[in-house]
Amino acid sequence: MTPIKHVAGTAIPFGRKNVDTDVIIPAHWLKTITRTGLGKGAFESIRAEEGNIFDDPAYAGAQILIAGDNFGCGSSREHAAWALLDMGITCVIAPSFSDIFSGNAFKNGILTVVLPQEAIDRLLEVAKDQPIDIDLETQTVTTPFQDRFQFEIDPFRKHCLINGLDEVGLTLARDEAIRTHEAKIAAELPFLANVVAA
Amino acid sequence: MTGTAKTLYEKIWDAHVVERREDGTCLIWIDRHLVHEVTSPQAFEALRVSGRKVRRPDLTLAVPDHNLPTTARRDAAGGRIPIADPQSAQQLEMLEKNAPAFGIRYIGDADREQGIVHVVGPEQGFSLPGATIVCGDSHTASHGGLGALAFGIGTSEVEHVLATQTLLLKQSKTMEVRVEGELGAGVTAKDVVLHICGVLGASGGTGYVIEYTGSAIRSLSIEGRLTISNMAIEHGARAGLCAPDDKTIAYVKGRPYAPKGADWDKAVAWWKSLATDAGATYDKVVVIDAADIQPTVTWGTSPEDTVAIGGVVPAPESFADPSKQEAARKSLDYMGLTPGQKLSDVEVQNVFIGSCTNSRIEDMRAAAAVVKGRKKADNVRWAIVVPGSGLVKEQAEAEGLDKIFIEAGIEWREPGCSACLAMNPDKVPAGERCASTSNRNFVGRQGPGARTHLVSPAMAAAAAVTGKLTDVRELIG
């Protein structure tokens, strides 16, 4: 996973509410067996609209997406995170995210920043023609106009993002604790510990 | 939480904590892992690349469902009928190869037990009350209907569970959604959950695990409770649960992978201890009067866009939130509806009865009861019933339900996810409308440009025979 500490530059002032993962990447793109190449299908239905924000040259190469409430709701497809990464997005700012999407984003090194709607409204305004700056170490989002918004992030997620850590590797290192629990379940809840066919 | 009194969710959570970190993140043991072909190839590939094994293949069950056509899969000689879409075929082939390569139990495309993973799990007794159950699919919440802590995960988490049989999670907040009272005639579990989506909104449950309680929930069959929990994610909750009771225990008993003998007795004793303690508190409580729930339909492109069948399409200006007004305008434009239009005047060209929400035997029976002695309306171009599993199909056929549908001009198909998300050939054409028993009315969900109205199986059947969204109570008298 690529470490992420600081993202700055053009941000796409999208702002739409309840954007589901079917909108981020429609189901017909899910037939892939790799994690790459999904950027072409990202926001396909929106990109079919003339003058859409994603194909606006003003926001070409943006690494930041400013979204609306409940971003990434719906399907658990990690393809949504892969599609964003493939289109170059490494940070999404929104008033709220679906739980599954924010987990998927984190596991792919995408920073999700939660800020109140008033802050989002301001950033949507600024991002029309000015860059946005996100600093993960200090947990701040700033603008060229001296706006400064502090955001919260889970300390473990912050640590993993900054260091680009692989969660599977971290958990495998806890093998002893896992074995202990496995033995406890086998003793106390044997009906859950194994699957026995008829 | 008051003293040591715990909610159902807290009891299951506590029984599964492997270790708790200082920041509150917990490593959680996973009892059952369901795998399908769409969200697993990249996880198996990652295991291969890193030289990792599946830690507990015996706790894992793989079933293909999303890409499978719902037409015949074997020819008369028993040979596999090739799948036209090469990408669909490739995903299915990957699962068929990955499962045995990693020692995972696999139910194949032509096995009689094959079906939608969320129908197969409970049906096989693989999904159990009190268990932690995951799958790379957001509708994993379904299994919560049995009183399991079940939730959808992304592909990286699929890889994590395969490699470690655990997940790193933060404990969720708890919400009680209590539905009290008696459900009216023609009001089903699907109407209840659509109504809940309307009340809570699409993000109302975000950050929470919901427990559905109250006399109306207790009165539902296990099939009905699976339908309710299935759509927890449509009001934002990653998991939704119904406390296990005698109905749950009777449902699980005797299923192929259900515990046996002394293990069974231990299991029953534990399941009975899981109900939320008197005095335990939830972070949020929402109370709904069952009498307020009517047969319900959606008008827009979010599951929160619900209205009673007797109602009208709302005006965007009727919403307080400006961004919801804008979303409603876009939805109405996409759906081709106008404010004030009566829902019962809306004609449909397609009807889909199926999906992990509504494809169990009770759903087949409810739809067949409405269709019986009637014919598909002429303006309905395409109507299909897709049972949730091969066993549901067999049961329905034993009861003669297939004949009722076929005689009415409705197609009877092979099990799978089908037109719920249109990854297989079952699609709704652009601009056409579908009365659908599935769980999402998102833009393009049933095919590019398709217009979805979410309804119960009985309501979908009513739409099939009248050709428009219809109050099923007018047909059942």
XYZ file of C-alpha atoms in Angstrom:
675
model
C 0.000 0.000 0.000
C 1.345 3.448 -0.923
C 1.875 5.604 2.198
C -0.171 8.808 2.289
C 0.741 11.810 4.444
C -0.199 14.874 2.507
C -2.387 15.545 -0.537
C -2.634 18.932 -2.192
C -3.908 20.339 -5.437
C -7.002 20.399 -7.595
C -10.135 18.962 -6.010
C -13.283 17.937 -7.859
C -16.180 19.897 -6.268
C -18.759 17.128 -6.747
C -20.882 17.420 -3.596
C -23.706 15.068 -4.550
C -25.494 13.269 -1.689
C -26.090 9.497 -1.324
C -23.717 8.586 -4.155
C -23.885 4.797 -4.152
C -21.177 2.418 -5.289
C -23.325 1.465 -8.300
C -22.818 5.076 -9.434
C -19.098 5.016 -8.622
C -18.645 1.812 -10.615
C -21.624 0.078 -12.295
C -22.061 -3.697 -11.951
C -20.971 -4.542 -15.484
C -17.465 -3.389 -14.547
C -17.327 -5.914 -11.704
C -16.541 -8.800 -14.000
C -12.857 -8.045 -13.850
C -10.496 -10.336 -11.979
C -7.870 -7.641 -11.378
C -7.814 -4.453 -9.296
C -6.672 -2.143 -12.073
C -8.219 -0.485 -15.111
C -11.526 0.475 -13.475
C -10.981 4.236 -13.797
C -12.526 4.087 -17.281
C -15.816 2.963 -15.743
C -15.824 5.333 -12.781
C -18.980 7.486 -12.561
C -20.031 6.148 -15.967
C -23.664 7.294 -15.778
C -22.626 10.799 -14.706
C -19.934 10.956 -17.366
C -22.608 10.302 -19.966
C -24.027 13.744 -19.079
C -22.788 16.626 -21.208
C -20.568 19.073 -19.304
C -20.134 16.693 -16.364
C -17.636 17.635 -13.702
C -15.471 14.528 -14.073
C -14.539 15.329 -17.655
C -14.173 19.063 -17.048
C -10.539 19.952 -18.025
C -10.424 22.340 -15.046
C -10.280 19.305 -12.746
C -8.086 17.029 -14.838
C -5.550 15.134 -12.762
C -7.331 15.858 -9.473
C -6.335 13.637 -6.551
C -9.077 14.976 -4.291
C -12.839 14.466 -4.512
C -15.261 16.532 -2.455
C -18.486 14.571 -2.060
C -21.862 14.770 -0.325
C -23.398 12.999 2.632
C -23.387 9.154 2.726
C -20.775 8.774 -0.012
C -20.197 5.173 -1.117
C -23.480 3.775 0.190
C -24.950 0.539 -1.145
C -22.950 -2.379 -2.444
C -19.769 -3.516 -0.652
C -17.840 -3.681 -3.931
C -14.215 -2.707 -3.315
C -14.152 -1.992 -7.027
C -15.460 1.472 -6.071
C -12.227 2.198 -4.200
C -10.150 0.628 -6.984
C -11.972 2.748 -9.581
C -11.284 5.961 -7.643
C -7.615 5.036 -7.254
C -7.393 4.182 -10.941
C -8.768 7.617 -11.843
C -6.137 9.162 -9.574
C -8.208 9.972 -6.472
C -6.341 9.405 -3.198
C -8.487 11.519 -0.877
C -12.262 11.937 -0.576
C -13.791 14.602 1.662
C -17.465 14.305 2.646
C -19.884 14.950 5.531
C -20.235 11.156 5.954
C -19.285 7.883 4.308
C -20.891 4.475 4.314
C -19.066 2.211 6.767
C -18.087 -0.395 4.193
C -16.832 2.128 1.659
C -14.632 3.964 4.148
C -13.124 0.615 5.204
C -12.449 -0.335 1.604
C -10.956 3.068 0.851
C -8.651 2.825 3.866
C -7.467 -0.649 2.879
C -6.415 0.747 -0.476
C -4.616 3.755 0.917
C -7.362 6.262 0.115
C -7.813 8.876 2.840
C -11.470 9.603 3.705
C -11.933 12.895 5.532
C -15.173 13.639 7.373
C -16.050 17.304 7.839
C -19.310 19.057 8.765
C -21.607 20.107 5.912
C -20.718 23.836 6.406
C -17.041 23.031 5.856
C -17.904 20.926 2.814
C -19.992 23.784 1.389
C -17.039 26.127 1.786
C -14.609 23.646 0.196
C -17.005 23.070 -2.715
C -16.953 26.828 -3.309
C -13.176 27.183 -3.015
C -12.381 24.103 -5.093
C -14.142 25.574 -8.133
C -10.920 27.375 -9.020
C -8.484 26.973 -6.129
C -6.444 24.080 -4.705
C -7.204 22.266 -1.441
C -4.581 20.972 0.978
C -5.006 17.937 3.240
C -2.400 17.099 5.839
C -2.906 13.768 7.555
C -0.226 14.265 10.229
C -1.851 17.420 11.583
C -5.351 16.278 10.531
C -6.172 19.526 8.791
C -7.732 20.653 5.538
C -6.683 24.120 4.432
C -7.337 26.477 1.525
C -5.395 29.413 0.014
C -7.889 31.690 1.842
C -6.691 30.650 5.298
C -9.659 28.331 5.864
C -8.554 25.629 8.265
C -10.689 22.605 9.140
C -9.596 20.032 11.669
C -10.745 16.444 11.111
C -10.863 13.315 13.266
C -9.390 10.008 12.190
C -9.012 6.675 13.909
C -5.400 6.578 15.250
C -4.818 3.033 13.965
C -6.000 3.967 10.479
C -3.838 7.067 10.530
C -0.801 5.009 11.513
C -1.454 2.437 8.748
C -2.075 5.118 6.094
C 1.023 7.124 6.935
C 3.206 4.022 6.951
C 1.480 2.156 4.110
C 0.996 -0.914 6.322
C -0.557 -4.174 5.153
C -3.305 -5.188 7.578
C -3.149 -8.899 6.769
C 0.539 -8.981 7.680
C -0.157 -7.118 10.939
C -2.884 -9.584 11.919
C -0.868 -12.665 10.994
C 1.672 -11.441 13.540
C -1.046 -11.872 16.205
C -1.193 -15.598 15.568
C -0.837 -16.559 19.226
C -3.863 -14.512 20.279
C -5.857 -15.984 17.409
C -4.910 -19.532 18.402
C -5.919 -18.875 21.991
C -9.333 -17.636 20.916
C -9.762 -20.528 18.512
C -9.153 -22.979 21.359
C -11.553 -21.092 23.633
C -14.355 -21.213 21.019
C -13.724 -24.909 20.430
C -14.191 -25.543 24.163
C -17.060 -23.168 24.891
C -18.991 -22.910 21.623
C -18.137 -26.165 19.803
C -21.182 -25.817 17.527
C -19.655 -22.636 16.082
C -16.059 -23.844 16.085
C -16.571 -26.424 13.368
C -18.866 -27.075 10.440
C -19.949 -30.696 10.496
C -21.942 -32.012 7.583
C -24.914 -34.296 8.137
C -25.173 0.144 28.943
C -26.557 -0.228 32.457
C -24.392 -2.408 34.674
C -23.761 -5.723 33.000
C -27.006 -5.767 31.019
C -26.108 -6.279 27.358
C -27.815 -6.096 24.024
C -27.899 -9.034 21.618
C -25.193 -7.365 19.529
C -22.942 -6.758 22.525
C -23.230 -10.400 23.618
C -22.244 -11.716 20.198
C -19.465 -9.145 19.890
C -17.986 -9.955 23.299
C -17.967 -13.695 22.535
C -15.882 -13.028 19.428
C -13.214 -10.580 20.612
C -9.775 -12.103 20.019
C -8.069 -9.031 21.398
C -8.845 -5.418 22.030
C -6.332 -2.685 21.150
C -5.802 0.432 23.180
C -7.644 2.549 20.640
C -10.718 0.294 20.942
C -10.204 -1.524 17.641
C -10.885 -5.230 18.128
C -9.678 -8.285 16.341
C -12.902 -10.263 15.844
C -13.120 -13.988 15.187
C -15.232 -14.938 12.171
C -17.281 -18.147 12.457
C -18.547 -18.433 8.895
C -17.301 -16.985 5.620
C -19.386 -17.123 2.464
C -17.651 -16.550 -0.851
C -19.067 -15.815 -4.305
C -17.420 -15.279 -7.655
C -17.525 -11.482 -7.988
C -15.638 -10.171 -4.956
C -13.211 -13.056 -4.404
C -10.836 -13.395 -7.419
C -8.584 -10.529 -6.313
C -8.496 -11.888 -2.741
C -7.390 -15.366 -3.839
C -4.869 -13.777 -6.183
C -3.425 -11.726 -3.308
C -3.056 -14.920 -1.219
C -1.208 -16.568 -4.075
C 1.105 -13.611 -4.592
C 2.000 -13.449 -0.888
C 2.212 -17.226 -0.483
C -0.531 -17.224 2.182
C -2.991 -20.039 2.905
C -6.638 -20.036 3.887
C -6.536 -20.431 7.660
C -9.870 -22.228 8.108
C -11.160 -23.463 4.759
C -13.624 -25.619 6.730
C -15.428 -22.482 7.961
C -15.728 -21.181 4.416
C -18.391 -21.958 1.804
C -18.196 -20.895 -1.831
C -21.251 -20.581 -4.099
C -21.509 -18.889 -7.508
C -24.598 -16.697 -7.887
C -24.152 -13.234 -9.461
C -23.071 -14.125 -13.012
C -24.996 -17.339 -13.564
C -27.663 -17.243 -16.247
C -31.100 -18.232 -14.943
C -31.707 -20.383 -17.994
C -30.682 -24.049 -18.207
C -27.037 -24.732 -17.277
C -26.751 -28.272 -18.603
C -27.900 -29.721 -21.916
C -29.848 -32.954 -22.230
C -26.617 -34.956 -22.203
C -25.471 -33.270 -18.983
C -22.870 -31.108 -20.718
C -22.306 -27.550 -19.501
C -24.020 -24.950 -21.673
C -21.370 -22.279 -22.351
C -21.920 -18.822 -20.871
C -22.064 -16.192 -23.587
C -20.303 -13.382 -21.718
C -16.601 -14.333 -21.559
C -15.989 -12.163 -18.481
C -18.862 -13.789 -16.571
C -17.580 -17.187 -17.618
C -14.081 -16.283 -16.445
C -15.226 -15.148 -12.989
C -17.239 -18.339 -12.514
C -14.324 -20.445 -13.669
C -11.984 -18.675 -11.226
C -14.230 -19.589 -8.262
C -14.613 -23.136 -9.477
C -10.804 -23.417 -9.531
C -9.966 -21.323 -6.453
C -12.310 -23.175 -4.080
C -10.711 -26.629 -4.451
C -7.222 -25.119 -4.784
C -7.619 -23.602 -1.304
C -9.571 -26.546 0.135
C -12.887 -24.684 0.354
C -16.288 -26.394 0.263
C -17.925 -25.524 -3.053
C -21.513 -25.772 -4.267
C -21.384 -25.774 -8.077
C -23.574 -24.126 -10.704
C -25.642 -27.227 -11.379
C -25.822 -28.636 -7.842
C -29.333 -28.793 -6.432
C -28.181 -26.776 -3.382
C -26.831 -23.918 -5.532
C -28.455 -20.543 -5.105
C -27.936 -17.006 -3.895
C -25.291 -17.163 -1.195
C -27.599 -15.440 1.329
C -30.359 -17.951 0.687
C -28.021 -20.951 0.720
C -26.263 -20.071 4.024
C -29.367 -20.223 6.260
C -30.945 -23.016 4.206
C -27.915 -25.285 4.679
C -27.593 -24.505 8.393
C -24.173 -23.040 7.590
C -25.369 -19.688 8.965
C -26.231 -19.964 12.652
C -27.641 -17.705 15.364
C -24.974 -15.972 17.412
C -22.319 -16.530 14.758
C -20.194 -13.859 13.126
C -20.817 -14.254 9.401
C -19.178 -12.316 6.596
C -19.250 -12.301 2.809
C -17.968 -9.937 0.160
C -21.476 -8.668 -0.373
C -23.381 -5.953 1.471
C -26.539 -8.052 1.718
C -24.777 -10.408 4.105
C -26.804 -8.533 6.718
C -29.591 -10.971 5.701
C -28.264 -13.681 8.004
C -28.985 -11.336 10.927
C -32.570 -12.537 10.584
C -31.357 -15.660 12.398
C -29.773 -13.594 15.158
C -26.281 -13.772 13.662
C -23.902 -10.814 13.491
C -23.575 -10.764 9.722
C -22.197 -8.044 7.507
C -20.725 -7.326 4.110
C -17.009 -6.811 3.566
C -14.796 -5.603 0.747
C -12.315 -7.747 -1.153
C -9.328 -6.759 1.032
C -11.334 -7.921 4.030
C -12.223 -11.147 2.191
C -8.477 -11.687 1.855
C -8.000 -10.814 5.539
C -10.642 -13.331 6.653
C -9.311 -16.032 4.327
C -5.786 -15.555 5.709
C -6.585 -14.998 9.395
C -10.267 -15.958 10.066
C -10.530 -12.578 11.782
C -11.331 -8.949 11.018
C -10.167 -5.712 12.585
C -13.271 -3.799 13.599
C -14.491 -1.001 15.796
C -17.573 -1.816 17.822
C -20.637 -0.134 16.336
C -23.227 1.943 18.107
C -26.503 0.151 18.768
C -29.940 1.086 17.496
C -33.241 -0.535 18.289
C -35.900 -0.326 15.609
C -39.048 -1.462 17.356
C -42.106 -2.259 15.269
C -45.081 -2.726 17.545
C -48.546 -3.911 16.650
C -50.201 -6.131 14.123
C -49.398 -5.903 10.430
C -52.443 -5.312 8.256
C -53.647 -7.688 5.544
C -51.365 -7.610 2.508
C -48.541 -5.990 4.518
C -45.408 -8.139 4.455
C -41.864 -8.104 5.825
C -40.753 -6.287 2.663
C -43.246 -3.495 3.275
C -41.995 -3.225 6.846
C -38.382 -2.856 5.777
C -39.176 -0.428 2.934
C -41.114 1.622 5.480
C -38.101 1.541 7.830
C -35.880 2.774 4.953
C -38.304 5.663 4.473
C -38.321 6.543 8.173
C -34.556 6.286 8.781
C -33.320 7.440 5.377
C -30.564 5.764 3.360
C -27.884 6.820 5.853
C -29.921 6.763 9.080
C -28.247 3.587 10.313
C -24.677 4.473 9.365
C -22.326 3.565 12.212
C -24.980 1.457 13.937
C -25.852 -2.190 14.204
C -29.634 -2.375 14.313
C -31.712 -4.805 16.332
C -35.243 -5.161 14.999
C -37.622 -5.795 17.873
C -41.285 -5.536 18.749
C -44.338 -7.687 18.305
C -44.539 -7.138 14.535
C -40.992 -8.473 14.070
C -41.578 -11.402 16.433
C -44.709 -12.301 14.470
C -42.700 -12.711 11.255
C -41.446 -16.052 9.987
C -37.684 -16.565 9.719
C -37.992 -15.921 5.971
C -39.600 -12.573 6.782
C -36.894 -11.678 9.297
C -34.212 -12.525 6.719
C -35.950 -10.055 4.386
C -35.881 -7.334 7.056
C -32.220 -7.825 7.972
C -31.297 -8.118 4.292
C -32.108 -4.447 3.773
C -30.361 -3.125 6.905
C -27.663 -1.801 4.583
C -30.312 0.136 2.609
C -30.845 2.314 5.667
C -27.103 2.512 6.280
C -26.534 -0.180 8.915
C -23.843 -2.669 8.135
C -25.678 -5.312 10.159
C -29.226 -5.853 11.390
C -30.355 -8.562 13.783
C -33.498 -10.205 15.105
C -33.161 -12.038 18.425
C -33.182 -15.818 18.056
C -36.353 -17.410 19.490
C -38.198 -20.718 19.253
C -39.010 -20.046 15.585
C -35.322 -19.568 14.859
C -34.375 -22.770 16.638
C -37.093 -24.723 14.805
C -35.855 -23.246 11.505
C -32.220 -24.257 12.058
C -32.884 -27.735 13.437
C -32.037 -30.612 11.113
C -30.400 -28.541 8.387
C -27.348 -30.199 6.783
C -24.657 -28.163 8.592
C -26.660 -27.449 11.753
C -25.156 -28.759 15.007
C -26.162 -32.268 16.071
C -26.485 -34.251 19.295
C -24.887 -32.763 22.395
C -23.616 -29.800 20.361
C -27.199 -29.027 19.393
C -28.337 -28.873 23.011
C -25.421 -26.602 23.919
C -26.204 -24.424 20.936
C -29.872 -24.046 21.865
C -29.004 -23.123 25.434
C -26.562 -20.469 24.223
C -28.912 -19.079 21.572
C -31.633 -18.677 24.199
C -29.238 -16.640 26.326
C -28.508 -14.128 23.566
C -31.648 -11.984 23.724
C -31.064 -8.415 24.871
C -31.166 -8.223 28.663
C -33.851 -6.272 30.449
C -32.202 -3.011 31.403
C -29.753 -2.975 28.505
C -29.852 0.266 26.561
C -29.353 1.164 22.913
C -27.623 4.298 21.664
C -30.724 5.125 19.665
C -34.311 3.860 19.647
C -36.806 4.277 16.815
C -40.372 3.149 17.387
C -42.695 2.406 14.502
C -46.412 1.646 14.750
C -47.192 -1.394 12.592
C -50.574 0.138 11.809
C -48.800 2.930 9.887
C -47.275 0.461 7.428
C -49.083 0.007 4.120
C -48.048 -2.017 1.081
C -45.124 0.168 0.033
C -43.387 1.081 -3.227
C -40.398 3.246 -4.104
C -40.719 6.203 -6.468
C -37.082 7.318 -6.742
C -33.523 6.051 -7.013
C -32.732 5.587 -3.323
C -34.359 2.955 -1.084
C -35.387 5.834 1.214
C -37.734 7.088 -1.523
C -40.735 5.111 -0.297
C -44.455 5.814 -0.370
C -47.581 3.806 0.439
C -49.171 2.370 -2.710
C -52.181 4.651 -2.195
C -49.915 7.703 -2.272
C -48.573 10.045 -4.923
C -45.149 10.926 -6.285
C -43.817 13.687 -4.000
C -42.808 17.128 -5.215
C -39.069 17.816 -4.805
C -39.951 21.084 -3.026
C -41.693 19.062 -0.321
C -38.290 18.062 1.109
C -36.683 20.404 3.623
C -33.095 19.624 2.656
C -31.975 21.465 -0.533
C -29.653 18.625 -1.569
C -32.533 16.141 -1.185
C -34.667 18.425 -3.356
C -32.010 18.302 -6.028
C -31.653 14.528 -5.675
C -35.432 14.131 -5.937
C -35.526 16.221 -9.128
C -32.811 14.038 -10.656
C -34.617 10.887 -9.488
C -37.946 11.936 -10.961
C -36.272 12.842 -14.226
C -34.564 9.439 -14.350
C -37.727 7.615 -13.298
C -39.937 9.529 -15.765
C -42.429 10.450 -13.051
C -44.173 13.729 -12.231
C -45.024 15.097 -8.784
C -48.593 14.372 -7.766
C -48.880 11.338 -10.032
C -50.657 8.426 -8.330
C -48.338 5.451 -7.864
C -51.230 3.127 -8.708
C -51.393 4.730 -12.190
C -47.796 3.814 -13.031
C -47.567 1.116 -15.722
C -44.761 -1.446 -15.656
C -43.293 -3.419 -18.552
C -41.221 -5.795 -16.432
C -41.655 -7.759 -13.235
C -38.822 -9.404 -11.316
C -39.574 -11.712 -8.399
C -36.344 -12.897 -6.819
C -33.072 -11.685 -5.185
C -31.619 -12.358 -1.735
C -34.370 -10.128 -0.334
C -37.355 -12.091 -1.607
C -36.681 -15.470 -3.193
C -37.389 -17.909 -0.376
C -40.303 -20.333 -0.407
C -42.619 -17.974 1.471
C -42.009 -15.328 -1.207
C -42.782 -17.814 -3.986
C -46.013 -18.761 -2.208
C -47.056 -15.139 -1.648
C -46.531 -14.287 -5.322
C -48.249 -17.462 -6.549
C -51.294 -16.812 -4.328
C -51.873 -13.513 -6.147
C -51.142 -14.865 -9.630
C -53.290 -17.995 -9.285
C -56.141 -18.025 -11.818
C -54.934 -14.784 -13.409
C -52.844 -13.923 -16.484
C -49.915 -11.647 -16.997
C -51.136 -8.279 -18.314
C -50.485 -7.667 -22.029
C -48.353 -4.586 -21.420
C -45.991 -6.556 -19.206
C -43.316 -7.579 -21.675
C -41.141 -9.616 -19.328
C -41.995 -11.221 -16.002
C -39.717 -13.732 -14.310
C -39.643 -15.601 -11.037
C -36.149 -16.592 -9.914
C -36.132 -18.866 -6.866
C -33.317 -18.215 -4.404
C -31.886 -21.707 -4.533
C -32.280 -25.063 -6.192
C -33.956 -26.327 -3.021
C -36.471 -23.458 -3.007
C -37.133 -24.298 -6.652
C -37.717 -27.975 -5.859
C -40.031 -27.133 -2.977
C -42.018 -24.658 -5.074
C -42.351 -27.200 -7.861
C -43.503 -29.849 -5.381
C -46.249 -27.414 -4.362
C -47.155 -26.718 -8.015
C -46.221 -23.025 -7.776
C -44.174 -23.159 -10.982
C -47.282 -24.172 -12.941
C -49.257 -21.251 -11.540
C -46.620 -18.818 -12.818
C -46.129 -20.541 -16.166
C -49.886 -20.728 -16.830
C -50.086 -17.002 -16.142
C -47.355 -16.324 -18.708
C -44.638 -15.683 -16.118
C -41.262 -17.372 -16.607
C -39.915 -19.803 -14.016
C -36.107 -19.680 -13.873
C -32.999 -21.258 -12.402
C -31.637 -19.785 -9.123
C -29.258 -16.804 -8.915
C -28.991 -13.059 -8.340
C -30.398 -12.336 -11.792
C -32.061 -8.985 -12.530
C -31.366 -7.601 -9.061
C -28.100 -6.254 -10.414
C -28.097 -7.492 -13.987
C -24.611 -9.001 -14.042
C -26.055 -11.976 -15.888
C -28.203 -11.715 -19.036
C -31.374 -10.749 -17.063
C -31.663 -7.003 -17.611
C -34.395 -4.386 -17.718
C -34.119 -2.287 -20.921
C -33.372 1.451 -20.738
C -36.440 3.593 -20.100
C -38.601 0.627 -19.115
C -40.073 0.171 -15.685
C -39.775 -2.866 -13.420
C -41.738 -3.845 -10.338
C -38.969 -5.644 -8.513
C -38.725 -7.562 -5.240
C -35.010 -6.779 -5.028
C -33.340 -4.319 -2.656
C -31.942 -1.443 -4.694
C -33.566 1.062 -7.024
C -30.255 2.756 -7.843
C -29.686 4.380 -11.223
C -28.780 1.643 -13.708
C -28.970 -1.138 -11.128
C -31.187 -3.423 -13.225
C -29.526 -2.369 -16.464
C -28.462 1.020 -17.893
C -31.465 3.374 -17.855
C -33.740 0.831 -16.140
C -36.405 2.236 -13.789
C -36.934 0.162 -10.662
C -39.844 0.207 -8.217
C -39.090 -1.886 -5.140
C -42.057 -3.875 -3.862
C -42.989 -7.074 -2.003
C -43.480 -10.379 -3.858
C -47.267 -10.084 -3.524
C -47.163 -6.534 -4.895
C -44.873 -7.586 -7.760
C -47.304 -10.376 -8.605
C -50.168 -7.873 -8.520
C -48.251 -5.617 -10.926
C -47.629 -8.574 -13.234
C -51.334 -9.349 -13.586
C -52.646 -5.772 -13.736
C -49.772 -4.219 -15.711
C -49.317 -1.383 -13.245
C -48.294 -0.782 -9.663
C -51.319 -2.042 -7.760
C -52.504 -2.279 -4.184
C -52.413 -6.037 -3.721
C -55.261 -5.766 -1.203
C -57.600 -5.062 -4.128
C -56.758 -8.492 -5.545
C -56.735 -10.566 -2.389
C -60.010 -9.030 -1.218
